Amino acid sequence: MNTTKRILISLLIGLAVAGGAMVKDKMTNAEWVVSPEQIAEAKAQGKVGFESSPGTVTVLPIRSEKADILPLTWAIFGIAAAAASFVVLRRKSA
């Protein structure tokens, strides 16, 4: 397999892995400890705010401590997957 194909396939794999990690984090709401949706839902039920633990009511959204590094982790996953696939697609010597 020529180098251009290897690079292209590796980039596609890296993008797919990074995109998958991003989608997983977005679906699990990893950016928030208490999301705006949770607060809005609690207010729609007539509560003052979201009860995160017994006796603790949150009225403002709280971002996760790791929210700022999430894009970096997605990039690292993508680069690692691309590098691994680039090495794996190497032509074997007979």
XYZ file of N, CA and C in Angstrom:
282
model
N 0.872 -1.168 0.000
C 0.000 0.000 0.000
C 0.913 1.223 0.000
N 0.606 2.174 -0.871
C 1.483 3.340 -0.936
C 1.230 4.281 0.240
N 2.163 5.183 0.438
C 2.150 6.055 1.612
C 0.941 6.984 1.629
N 0.516 7.455 0.482
C -0.629 8.363 0.426
C -1.895 7.686 0.935
N -2.119 6.460 0.520
C -3.283 5.707 0.995
C -3.195 5.460 2.495
N -1.994 5.102 2.971
C -1.811 4.853 4.405
C -2.131 6.099 5.218
N -1.641 7.244 4.741
C -1.889 8.504 5.459
C -3.377 8.829 5.448
N -4.019 8.692 4.315
C -5.447 9.008 4.191
C -6.296 8.098 5.080
N -6.023 6.813 5.039
C -6.771 5.865 5.872
C -6.523 6.139 7.347
N -5.279 6.435 7.707
C -4.954 6.734 9.104
C -5.665 7.998 9.579
N -5.728 9.017 8.739
C -6.442 10.242 9.104
C -7.930 9.984 9.303
N -8.514 9.186 8.437
C -9.937 8.865 8.583
C -10.197 8.084 9.872
N -9.327 7.160 10.187
C -9.481 6.390 11.426
C -9.312 7.307 12.636
N -8.324 8.192 12.584
C -8.110 9.133 13.678
C -9.301 10.053 13.885
N -9.874 10.551 12.790
C -11.063 11.402 12.886
C -12.253 10.638 13.448
N -12.397 9.388 13.039
C -13.516 8.583 13.540
C -13.378 8.323 15.040
N -12.170 8.032 15.492
C -11.956 7.768 16.922
C -12.174 9.039 17.734
N -11.615 10.162 17.270
C -11.796 11.429 17.984
C -13.272 11.832 18.001
N -13.947 11.648 16.877
C -15.381 11.957 16.815
C -16.194 11.062 17.727
N -15.829 9.787 17.787
C -16.526 8.867 18.683
C -16.341 9.237 20.146
N -15.130 9.645 20.511
C -14.878 10.072 21.892
C -15.676 11.329 22.214
N -15.755 12.244 21.243
C -16.518 13.473 21.455
C -18.006 13.173 21.620
N -18.540 12.317 20.771
C -19.958 11.964 20.855
C -20.269 11.283 22.182
N -19.385 10.391 22.620
C -19.581 9.716 23.904
C -19.616 10.720 25.058
N -18.684 11.672 25.049
C -18.656 12.671 26.114
C -19.867 13.598 26.049
N -20.321 13.930 24.853
C -21.505 14.787 24.725
C -22.765 14.044 25.184
N -22.850 12.744 24.876
C -24.027 11.975 25.262
C -24.085 11.752 26.772
N -22.927 11.590 27.410
C -22.901 11.376 28.849
C -22.839 12.681 29.625
N -22.851 13.808 28.892
C -22.837 15.135 29.518
C -21.613 15.309 30.413
N -20.439 14.911 29.908
C -19.203 14.941 30.693
C -18.729 16.362 30.984
N -19.245 17.340 30.263
C -18.812 18.720 30.467
C -19.394 19.330 31.741
N -20.490 18.769 32.215
C -21.208 19.377 33.336
C -21.273 18.459 34.538
N -21.158 19.052 35.738
C -21.484 18.345 36.973
C -22.991 18.461 37.165
N -23.494 19.688 37.012
C -24.930 19.949 37.002
C -25.205 20.762 35.743
N -25.950 20.187 34.816
C -26.170 20.840 33.528
C -27.349 21.812 33.591
N -27.389 22.754 32.651
C -28.531 23.665 32.582
C -29.856 22.935 32.341
N -29.793 21.806 31.625
C -31.006 21.028 31.371
C -31.562 20.432 32.661
N -30.668 19.970 33.535
C -31.111 19.398 34.805
C -31.782 20.472 35.667
N -31.237 21.660 35.663
C -31.822 22.750 36.445
C -33.163 23.162 35.859
N -33.232 23.254 34.532
C -34.496 23.624 33.890
C -35.570 22.573 34.158
N -35.175 21.303 34.132
C -36.133 20.225 34.405
C -36.640 20.297 35.845
N -35.742 20.577 36.783
C -36.143 20.689 38.192
C -37.073 21.892 38.393
N -36.773 22.997 37.726
C -37.633 24.177 37.849
C -38.996 23.941 37.210
N -39.032 23.125 36.137
C -40.305 22.798 35.503
C -41.166 21.934 36.421
N -40.532 21.191 37.320
C -41.266 20.374 38.280
C -41.676 21.181 39.513
N -41.340 22.467 39.519
C -41.729 23.325 40.621
C -40.728 23.409 41.747
N -39.548 22.847 41.561
C -38.513 22.904 42.586
C -37.686 24.182 42.406
N -36.950 24.544 43.440
C -36.108 25.737 43.377
C -34.930 25.516 42.444
N -34.341 24.329 42.493
C -33.194 23.977 41.665
C -32.987 22.479 41.681
N -31.875 22.044 41.142
C -31.555 20.622 41.061
C -30.944 20.170 42.386
N -31.473 19.098 42.963
C -30.946 18.575 44.218
C -29.856 17.556 43.888
N -28.592 17.993 43.986
C -27.468 17.145 43.618
C -27.167 16.099 44.681
N -27.380 16.422 45.915
C -27.271 15.463 47.005
C -28.290 15.883 48.061
N -28.653 14.991 48.970
C -29.675 15.350 49.950
C -29.314 16.632 50.718
N -30.180 17.614 50.625
C -29.973 18.878 51.313
C -29.177 19.900 50.533
N -28.693 19.543 49.357
C -27.915 20.465 48.530
C -28.686 20.760 47.252
N -29.054 22.026 47.074
C -29.809 22.431 45.888
C -28.929 23.352 45.060
N -28.813 23.039 43.781
C -28.013 23.832 42.856
C -28.948 24.624 41.957
N -28.752 25.935 41.903
C -29.617 26.781 41.081
C -28.901 27.298 39.843
N -27.570 27.156 39.785
C -26.788 27.564 38.623
C -26.018 26.368 38.082
N -25.802 26.305 36.762
C -25.042 25.194 36.190
C -23.607 25.181 36.707
N -23.070 23.988 36.892
C -21.691 23.820 37.349
C -20.943 23.006 36.302
N -19.870 23.622 35.754
C -19.038 22.913 34.775
C -18.105 21.946 35.482
N -17.801 20.870 34.807
C -16.871 19.886 35.338
C -15.456 20.450 35.339
N -14.621 19.956 36.239
C -13.230 20.399 36.288
C -12.467 19.975 35.039
N -12.874 18.864 34.433
C -12.174 18.375 33.250
C -12.785 18.874 31.940
N -13.731 19.803 32.011
C -14.411 20.275 30.804
C -13.465 20.981 29.837
N -12.476 21.687 30.360
C -11.567 22.423 29.495
C -10.566 21.527 28.773
N -10.298 20.337 29.300
C -9.331 19.462 28.647
C -9.990 18.398 27.768
N -11.307 18.394 27.689
C -11.979 17.399 26.849
C -11.537 17.468 25.388
N -11.486 18.654 24.752
C -11.014 18.675 23.358
C -9.589 18.149 23.197
N -8.744 18.372 24.184
C -7.381 17.852 24.127
C -7.389 16.324 24.184
N -8.226 15.760 25.017
C -8.286 14.296 25.096
C -8.826 13.698 23.799
N -9.790 14.376 23.178
C -10.298 13.885 21.888
C -9.186 13.902 20.848
N -8.402 14.967 20.830
C -7.296 15.070 19.880
C -6.242 14.001 20.145
N -5.932 13.757 21.405
C -4.929 12.743 21.740
C -5.408 11.358 21.316
N -6.677 11.046 21.566
C -7.227 9.755 21.119
C -7.130 9.622 19.600
N -7.501 10.688 18.881
C -7.453 10.655 17.421
C -6.047 10.485 16.891
N -5.095 11.228 17.459
C -3.701 11.137 17.007
C -3.129 9.757 17.313
N -3.433 9.225 18.487
C -2.937 7.891 18.842
C -3.510 6.830 17.907
N -4.795 6.936 17.599
C -5.414 5.957 16.700
C -4.844 6.079 15.292
N -4.620 7.309 14.838
C -4.052 7.511 13.507
C -2.626 6.967 13.437
N -1.838 7.218 14.470
C -0.464 6.718 14.474
C -0.426 5.197 14.517
N -1.284 4.616 15.345
C -1.317 3.152 15.437
C -1.752 2.531 14.115
N -2.755 3.104 13.477
C -3.208 2.544 12.202
C -2.173 2.760 11.104
N -1.430 3.858 11.151
C -0.384 4.101 10.160
C 0.696 3.031 10.271
N 1.048 2.661 11.499
C 2.064 1.629 11.707
C 1.536 0.262 11.294
N 0.294 -0.016 11.608
C -0.288 -1.326 11.291
C -0.422 -1.516 9.777
N -0.696 -0.446 9.045
C -0.885 -0.555 7.601
C 0.431 -0.635 6.826
N 1.529 -0.673 7.527
C 2.847 -0.767 6.891
C 2.954 -2.067 6.110
N 3.622 -2.007 4.977
C 3.786 -3.204 4.161
C 4.758 -4.163 4.859
N 4.340 -5.388 4.961
C 5.183 -6.404 5.592
C 6.227 -6.895 4.590
N 7.462 -7.055 5.059
C 8.503 -7.566 4.152
C 8.411 -9.099 4.113
N 8.499 -9.619 2.909
C 8.313 -11.065 2.738
C 9.570 -11.840 2.897
